[in-house]
Coordinates of C-alpha atoms and ligand atoms in Angstrom, one line a residue:
X1 CA 12.2 2.3 11.6
X2 CA 12.0 1.4 8.0
X3 CA 13.0 4.2 5.4
X4 CA 10.9 4.0 2.0
X5 CA 12.2 6.0 -0.9
X6 CA 9.0 6.7 -2.6
X7 CA 9.7 8.5 -6.3
X8 CA 7.0 10.4 -7.7
X9 CA 5.3 10.8 -4.3
X10 CA 3.9 14.0 -5.1
X11 CA 1.8 12.4 -7.9
X12 CA -1.6 11.1 -7.8
X13 CA -1.0 7.4 -6.6
X14 CA 2.4 8.2 -5.1
X15 CA 1.1 11.0 -2.6
X16 CA -2.2 8.4 -1.7
X17 CA 0.5 6.0 -1.0
X18 CA 2.7 8.1 1.2
X19 CA -0.3 9.2 3.0
X20 CA -1.5 5.5 3.4
X21 CA 1.7 4.2 4.7
X22 CA 2.2 6.9 7.2
X23 CA -1.2 6.3 8.7
X24 CA -1.0 2.4 8.5
X25 CA 2.4 1.8 9.9
X26 CA 4.0 3.8 12.8
X27 CA 7.6 2.6 12.3
X28 CA 8.2 3.9 8.7
X29 CA 9.6 6.8 7.3
X30 CA 8.6 8.2 3.9
X31 CA 11.2 9.9 1.6
X32 CA 9.5 11.3 -1.5
X33 CA 11.9 12.2 -4.3
X34 CA 10.0 14.1 -7.0
X35 CA 11.1 16.2 -10.0
X36 CA 7.5 18.1 -9.8
X37 CA 7.0 17.9 -13.4
X38 CA 3.5 19.5 -14.4
X39 CA 1.8 16.4 -12.9
X40 CA 3.8 16.6 -9.4
X41 CA 1.9 18.9 -6.7
X42 CA 3.0 19.5 -3.4
X43 CA -0.8 20.4 -2.5
X44 CA -1.3 16.7 -2.7
X45 CA 0.6 16.3 0.6
X46 CA 0.0 19.5 2.3
X47 CA -1.3 17.8 5.4
X48 CA 2.1 16.0 5.9
X49 CA 4.1 18.8 5.9
X50 CA 5.0 18.9 9.5
X51 CA 5.2 15.1 9.9
X52 CA 8.3 14.2 11.4
X53 CA 8.3 10.7 9.6
X54 CA 7.8 12.3 6.2
X55 CA 10.7 13.9 4.1
X56 CA 10.3 15.5 0.8
X57 CA 13.5 16.0 -1.8
X58 CA 12.9 18.0 -5.0
X59 CA 15.0 16.0 -7.7
X60 CA 15.1 13.7 -10.8
X61 CA 15.2 10.4 -10.8
X62 CA 17.7 10.4 -13.8
X63 CA 20.3 12.4 -11.7
X64 CA 22.7 9.7 -10.7
X65 CA 24.3 12.0 -8.3
X66 CA 21.6 12.6 -6.3
X67 CA 20.1 9.0 -6.1
X68 CA 23.4 8.0 -5.1
X69 CA 23.3 10.2 -2.3
X70 CA 19.9 9.2 -1.0
X71 CA 20.1 5.4 -1.6
X72 CA 22.2 4.5 1.5
X73 CA 19.6 5.8 4.1
X74 CA 17.1 3.5 2.2
X75 CA 15.3 0.3 2.9
X76 CA 12.7 0.1 0.3
X77 CA 12.3 1.6 -3.1
X78 CA 9.1 2.0 -4.4
X79 CA 9.0 3.6 -8.0
X80 CA 5.9 5.6 -9.0
X81 CA 8.2 8.1 -10.6
X82 CA 7.0 8.4 -14.5
X83 CA 5.3 10.2 -17.1
X84 CA 2.1 8.7 -16.9
X85 CA -0.3 10.4 -19.4
X86 CA -0.9 8.3 -22.9
X87 CA -1.9 11.2 -24.8
X88 CA 1.0 13.3 -23.8
X89 CA 3.3 10.3 -24.8
X90 CA 1.7 10.4 -28.3
X91 CA 2.8 14.2 -28.8
X92 CA 6.2 14.0 -27.1
X93 CA 7.8 10.7 -26.3
X94 CA 11.1 11.8 -25.3
X95 CA 10.5 12.4 -21.5
X96 CA 8.7 9.1 -21.3
X97 CA 12.0 7.4 -22.4
X98 CA 13.9 9.1 -20.4
X99 CA 12.1 9.0 -16.9
X100 CA 10.1 5.8 -17.4
X101 CA 13.2 3.9 -18.9
X102 CA 16.4 5.3 -18.0
X103 CA 15.1 6.9 -14.4
X104 CA 14.4 3.4 -13.5
X105 CA 17.8 2.2 -14.5
X106 CA 19.4 4.8 -12.3
X107 CA 17.2 3.6 -9.3
X108 CA 18.3 0.2 -9.9
X109 CA 21.9 0.5 -10.4
X110 CA 22.0 2.8 -7.2
X111 CA 19.9 0.2 -5.1
X112 CA 22.2 -2.8 -6.2
X113 CA 24.9 -0.8 -4.8
X114 CA 23.4 -0.5 -1.6
X115 CA 22.0 -3.8 -0.9
X116 CA 18.6 -2.6 -0.3
X117 CA 15.8 -4.6 1.1
X118 CA 13.3 -4.6 -1.4
X119 CA 12.5 -2.6 -4.8
X120 CA 8.9 -2.4 -5.8
X121 CA 8.5 -1.3 -9.8
X122 CA 5.0 0.1 -10.3
X123 CA 4.3 -1.2 -13.6
X124 CA 0.9 -1.0 -15.3
X125 CA -1.5 -3.3 -17.0
X126 CA -1.1 -1.1 -20.2
X127 CA 2.0 -3.2 -20.8
X128 CA 0.1 -6.3 -22.1
X129 CA -1.6 -4.1 -24.6
X130 CA -5.4 -4.5 -25.7
X131 CA -7.4 -7.7 -25.1
X132 CA -10.8 -8.5 -26.9
X133 CA -11.9 -11.2 -24.8
X134 CA -10.7 -12.9 -21.5
X135 CA -8.0 -11.4 -19.2
X136 CA -4.2 -11.1 -19.1
X137 CA -2.3 -13.2 -16.6
X138 CA 1.2 -12.4 -15.5
X139 CA 3.1 -14.8 -17.9
X140 CA 1.2 -13.5 -21.0
X141 CA 3.5 -11.7 -23.4
X142 CA 3.8 -8.0 -23.6
X143 CA 2.3 -6.0 -26.5
X144 CA 2.4 -2.3 -25.5
X145 CA 1.0 0.0 -28.0
X146 CA 1.7 3.6 -27.0
X147 CA 5.1 5.1 -26.4
X148 CA 3.9 5.3 -22.7
X149 CA 3.2 1.7 -22.2
X150 CA 6.2 0.6 -24.2
X151 CA 8.7 2.6 -21.9
X152 CA 6.9 1.2 -18.8
X153 CA 7.4 -2.4 -20.2
X154 CA 11.0 -1.3 -20.6
X155 CA 11.3 -0.5 -17.1
X156 CA 9.4 -3.4 -16.2
X157 CA 11.6 -6.2 -17.8
X158 CA 14.9 -4.0 -16.7
X159 CA 13.8 -4.3 -13.0
X160 CA 13.2 -8.0 -13.6
X161 CA 16.6 -8.3 -15.2
X162 CA 18.2 -6.9 -12.1
X163 CA 16.4 -9.6 -9.9
X164 CA 17.7 -12.4 -12.4
X165 CA 21.3 -11.0 -12.8
X166 CA 22.2 -9.3 -9.8
X167 CA 19.7 -10.9 -7.2
X168 CA 18.3 -7.5 -6.4
X169 CA 15.2 -8.1 -4.3
X170 CA 12.3 -6.7 -7.0
X171 CA 8.8 -6.9 -7.3
X172 CA 6.9 -5.8 -9.9
X173 CA 3.1 -4.7 -10.0
X174 CA 0.9 -4.1 -12.9
X175 CA -2.5 -2.4 -11.9
X176 CA -5.6 -1.2 -13.8
X177 CA -6.7 2.3 -14.1
X178 CA -6.9 3.8 -10.6
X179 CA -9.4 6.7 -9.6
X180 CA -9.4 8.7 -6.3
X181 CA -8.5 12.2 -4.9
X182 CA -5.6 14.2 -6.2
X183 CA -5.9 12.8 -9.6
X184 CA -4.4 15.0 -12.4
X185 CA -7.7 16.6 -14.1
X186 CA -6.2 15.4 -17.6
X187 CA -7.3 11.8 -17.0
X188 CA -10.8 10.5 -17.8
X189 CA -12.6 10.5 -14.4
X190 CA -11.1 13.9 -13.0
X191 CA -11.3 15.8 -16.3
X192 CA -15.2 14.7 -16.6
X193 CA -16.0 15.3 -13.1
X194 CA -14.4 18.6 -13.1
X195 CA -15.7 19.7 -16.4
X196 CA -19.1 18.5 -15.4
X197 CA -19.2 20.5 -12.5
X198 CA -18.3 23.8 -14.8
X199 CA -20.8 22.6 -17.4
X200 CA -18.0 22.3 -19.9
X201 CA -18.0 19.8 -22.7
X202 CA -16.9 16.1 -21.7
X203 CA -14.8 14.9 -24.8
X204 CA -15.3 11.3 -25.6
X205 CA -12.7 9.8 -27.8
X206 CA -14.2 7.6 -30.7
X207 CA -17.3 5.8 -29.9
X208 CA -16.6 5.7 -26.4
X209 CA -17.1 2.0 -26.0
X210 CA -13.2 1.3 -24.9
X211 CA -13.4 -0.6 -22.1
X212 CA -10.8 -0.1 -18.6
X213 CA -11.1 -1.9 -15.3
X214 CA -11.3 0.7 -12.6
X215 CA -9.7 0.2 -8.9
X216 CA -10.0 2.8 -6.3
X217 CA -6.6 4.3 -5.4
X218 CA -6.5 3.2 -1.6
X219 CA -6.9 -0.2 -3.0
X220 CA -4.0 -0.1 -5.0
X221 CA -1.9 1.3 -2.3
X222 CA -3.1 -1.5 0.0
X223 CA -2.2 -4.1 -2.4
X224 CA 1.1 -2.6 -2.7
X225 CA 1.9 -2.9 0.9
X226 CA 0.3 -6.2 0.9
X227 CA 2.9 -7.6 -1.9
X228 CA 5.8 -5.9 -0.3
X229 CA 5.5 -8.2 2.9
X230 CA 3.5 -11.2 1.3
X231 CA 4.7 -11.4 -2.3
X232 CA 7.6 -13.3 -3.4
X233 CA 10.7 -11.8 -5.0
X234 CA 11.2 -11.7 -8.6
X235 CA 7.6 -11.9 -9.3
X236 CA 5.2 -10.2 -11.3
X237 CA 1.4 -9.3 -9.7
X238 CA -1.5 -8.0 -11.4
X239 CA -3.7 -5.9 -9.3
X240 CA -7.2 -5.3 -10.5
X241 CA -10.5 -3.6 -9.4
X242 CA -12.8 -6.2 -11.2
X243 CA -14.7 -3.3 -12.4
X244 CA -14.7 -3.2 -16.2
X245 CA -16.6 -0.1 -17.7
X246 CA -16.9 1.5 -21.0
X247 CA -15.8 5.0 -21.0
X248 CA -19.7 5.9 -21.9
X249 CA -20.8 4.2 -18.8
X250 CA -18.5 6.3 -16.9
X251 CA -19.2 9.3 -18.4
X252 CA -23.3 8.7 -17.9
X253 CA -22.5 7.9 -14.2
X254 CA -20.7 11.0 -13.7
X255 CA -23.4 13.1 -15.4
X256 CA -26.2 11.5 -13.6
X257 CA -24.7 12.0 -10.2
X258 CA -23.8 15.5 -10.8
X259 CA -27.4 16.2 -12.3
X260 CA -26.0 17.5 -15.4
X261 CA -27.4 16.9 -19.1
X262 CA -26.2 14.5 -21.5
X263 CA -25.8 17.3 -24.0
X264 CA -22.5 17.9 -22.3
X265 CA -21.1 14.6 -23.9
X266 CA -18.9 15.6 -26.9
X267 CA -17.7 13.0 -29.5
X268 CA -14.1 14.1 -30.7
X269 CA -11.4 12.4 -32.8
X270 CA -9.8 9.1 -31.5
X271 CA -6.8 8.7 -29.6
X272 CA -4.1 7.4 -31.9
X273 CA -3.3 3.6 -31.5
X274 CA -6.3 3.6 -28.7
X275 CA -6.3 0.2 -26.8
X276 CA -10.0 -1.2 -27.0
X277 CA -9.8 -3.0 -23.8
X278 CA -8.0 -3.8 -20.8
X279 CA -8.6 -6.7 -18.5
X280 CA -6.7 -8.5 -15.8
X281 CA -6.7 -11.8 -14.3
X282 CA -5.7 -11.2 -10.7
X283 CA -6.1 -15.1 -9.3
X284 CA -2.4 -15.1 -8.5
X285 CA -2.7 -12.0 -5.8
X286 CA -6.1 -13.4 -4.7
X287 CA -4.4 -16.8 -3.9
X288 CA -1.8 -14.8 -2.1
X289 CA -4.5 -13.4 0.2
X290 CA -5.4 -9.9 -1.2
X291 CA -8.5 -8.5 -2.9
X292 CA -9.9 -5.1 -3.4
X293 CA -12.3 -3.9 -0.4
X294 CA -13.9 -0.8 -2.4
X295 CA -17.4 -0.9 -4.0
X296 CA -17.1 0.7 -7.4
X297 CA -20.1 2.8 -7.3
X298 CA -19.8 4.1 -3.5
X299 CA -15.9 4.7 -4.3
X300 CA -16.9 6.7 -7.4
X301 CA -19.5 8.8 -5.5
X302 CA -16.7 9.4 -2.8
X303 CA -14.5 10.6 -5.4
X304 CA -17.1 12.9 -7.1
X305 CA -17.8 14.4 -3.4
X306 CA -14.0 14.9 -3.1
X307 CA -13.7 17.2 -6.6
X308 CA -16.9 19.0 -5.5
X309 CA -15.5 19.8 -2.1
X310 CA -12.0 20.5 -3.4
X311 CA -12.1 23.3 -6.1
X312 CA -9.2 24.9 -4.7
X313 CA -6.8 21.9 -5.4
X314 CA -8.4 21.6 -9.1
X315 CA -9.4 25.0 -10.6
X316 CA -5.7 26.2 -10.7
X317 CA -4.6 22.7 -12.4
X318 CA -7.3 23.5 -15.4
X319 CA -5.8 26.8 -16.2
X320 CA -2.7 28.3 -18.3
X321 CA -0.6 25.5 -20.0
X322 CA -3.2 22.6 -19.4
X323 CA -6.0 24.6 -20.8
X324 CA -3.8 25.5 -23.9
X325 CA -2.9 21.7 -24.4
X326 CA -6.5 20.8 -24.3
X327 CA -7.9 23.5 -26.7
X328 CA -5.2 22.5 -29.4
X329 CA -5.8 18.8 -28.9
X330 CA -9.4 18.8 -29.4
X331 CA -10.6 21.7 -30.9
X332 CA -12.7 22.7 -28.2
X333 CA -13.5 25.9 -26.4
X334 CA -13.9 24.7 -22.8
Ligands
NAD1 P1 1.1 11.0 -12.0 O1 1.5 11.4 -13.4 O2 0.1 11.6 -11.4 O3 2.5 11.1 -11.1 C1 3.9 10.9 -11.5 C2 4.7 11.8 -10.6 O4 6.1 11.6 -11.0 C3 4.6 13.1 -10.3 O5 4.6 13.7 -9.1 C4 6.2 13.7 -11.3 O6 6.3 15.1 -10.7 C5 6.8 12.8 -10.9 N1 7.9 12.6 -11.7 C6 7.9 12.4 -13.2 N2 9.1 12.2 -13.5 C7 10.1 12.5 -12.8 C8 11.3 12.4 -12.6 N3 12.0 12.2 -13.7 N4 11.9 12.1 -11.4 C9 11.1 12.4 -10.1 N5 10.0 12.3 -10.5 C10 9.3 12.5 -11.6 O7 1.2 9.4 -12.1 P2 0.2 8.3 -11.3 O8 -1.0 8.5 -12.0 O9 0.5 8.8 -10.1 O10 1.0 7.1 -11.6 C11 2.1 6.7 -10.8 C12 2.9 5.4 -11.1 O11 1.9 4.4 -11.3 C13 3.3 5.5 -12.8 O12 4.6 4.8 -12.7 C14 2.4 4.9 -13.6 O13 2.8 4.4 -14.9 C15 1.6 3.9 -12.9 N6 0.4 3.3 -12.6 C16 -0.7 4.3 -12.8 C17 -1.7 4.1 -12.7 C18 -3.1 4.9 -13.1 O14 -4.2 4.6 -13.2 N7 -2.8 6.3 -12.8 C19 -2.2 2.5 -13.2 C20 -1.3 1.7 -13.0 C21 0.0 2.0 -12.9
DAU2 O1 -4.3 1.2 -17.3 C1 -3.5 1.8 -16.2 C2 -3.1 3.3 -16.9 O2 -4.5 4.1 -16.7 C3 -2.0 4.1 -16.4 O3 -0.9 2.9 -16.9 C4 -1.8 5.3 -17.2 O4 -0.6 6.2 -16.3 C5 -3.4 6.1 -16.9 O5 -3.2 7.3 -17.3 C6 -4.2 5.4 -17.3 O6 -4.3 5.3 -19.0 P1 -5.5 5.3 -19.7 O7 -5.1 5.8 -21.0 O8 -6.4 4.3 -19.6 O9 -6.1 6.6 -19.1 P2 -7.2 7.7 -19.5 O10 -7.7 8.3 -18.2 O11 -6.2 8.7 -20.3 O12 -8.2 7.4 -20.4 C7 -9.1 6.5 -20.0 C8 -10.2 6.3 -21.2 O13 -11.0 7.2 -21.6 C9 -9.2 5.8 -22.4 O14 -10.1 4.8 -23.5 C10 -9.2 7.2 -23.3 C11 -10.8 7.8 -22.7 N1 -10.5 9.3 -22.5 C12 -9.6 9.7 -22.0 C13 -9.7 11.3 -21.9 C14 -8.7 11.8 -20.8 C15 -11.6 9.9 -23.3 O15 -12.5 9.3 -24.0 N2 -11.3 11.2 -23.3 C16 -10.6 11.9 -22.7 O16 -10.6 13.5 -22.6

């Protein structure tokens, strides 16, 4: 039995990854260390509560004492824990630096003292910054442009430095925009789907022509699993969905699927420093033998259906603190 320490496992991708791994491998134990910030939600893992191969620990990756206590039982670390929302990083960057950079440092230090088998740092395509034409390869320079992506770039390179300096068996993944179930409804797709369901305005930043490459979350989970067993140590792997879409295309798709009027589209002030386009060259991972399986339209339909059927999950998240933030930010009255 191999023990995985999944940090941030109560968040969107982390919870999908924990479930994916427990279903796929019968010889793994998943220990989920999560601080339960506004984005961490034990509802995401409700179905696993009684699984004997799953353990939840509420705690902060910046807590050295706690991390040092946990690490001796760990074989593989998968570090998802992060402050992850670009807009929040513009308003209040401090927690991004603390968790994304210092927290990763605490994990790396504990990992190197405990001879762990693998340390997978979940980085992001945002570390490269924006690209007008073409696509970024893993050796392109990083030009992060938000406090979020800059803190992720710091963690990404810190993890690499532990490979070079201390021989820590590190791997780094840089994935594009995920979508799927349990995605916190402040991000584009879950926000727009849930707003449309409720006949609320969909706040499109700027002209809506910014481009993101979208990947279904299960494909991302599978790619991480594949890289941890087939990838080389010390390497970076881009993970993309090969589905470039403008925000307007995404918005129109959602409205059409839900049979809602285009009048819900509301153009609001642009995000500060808004990256125009992200695009990844994933040939390195394709050559290694992995490609995404999910068709974009089918996966988005499946995701929309999940939000229709799981109002219990998102309705409570769209009240209180979140609603206040949302109103202040966009001067809207949702
Ligand atoms: P999320 O915000 O949904 O989840 C983050 C989780 O980390 C939450 O459960 C939160 O409680 C936890 N957390 C935050 N600070 C913590 C701390 N100090 N200690 C312990 N736990 C803490 O984020 P997500 O969208 O699931 O992203 C997960 C990871 O994947 C992040 O590292 C993000 O940078 C990366 N990533 C995300 C995407 C995407 O499209 N969502 C794409 C590429 C990479
Ligand atoms: O590319 C990977 C990254 O994708 C991850 O590293 C981040 O953690 C994740 O949050 C995501 O960042 P983005 O900024 O690309 O995602 P977001 O859903 O916030 O925005 C997607 C696009 O939609 C972006 O161009 C901004 C726009 N947008 C977003 C929101 C929330 C809107 O137009 N209106 C909105 O209300």
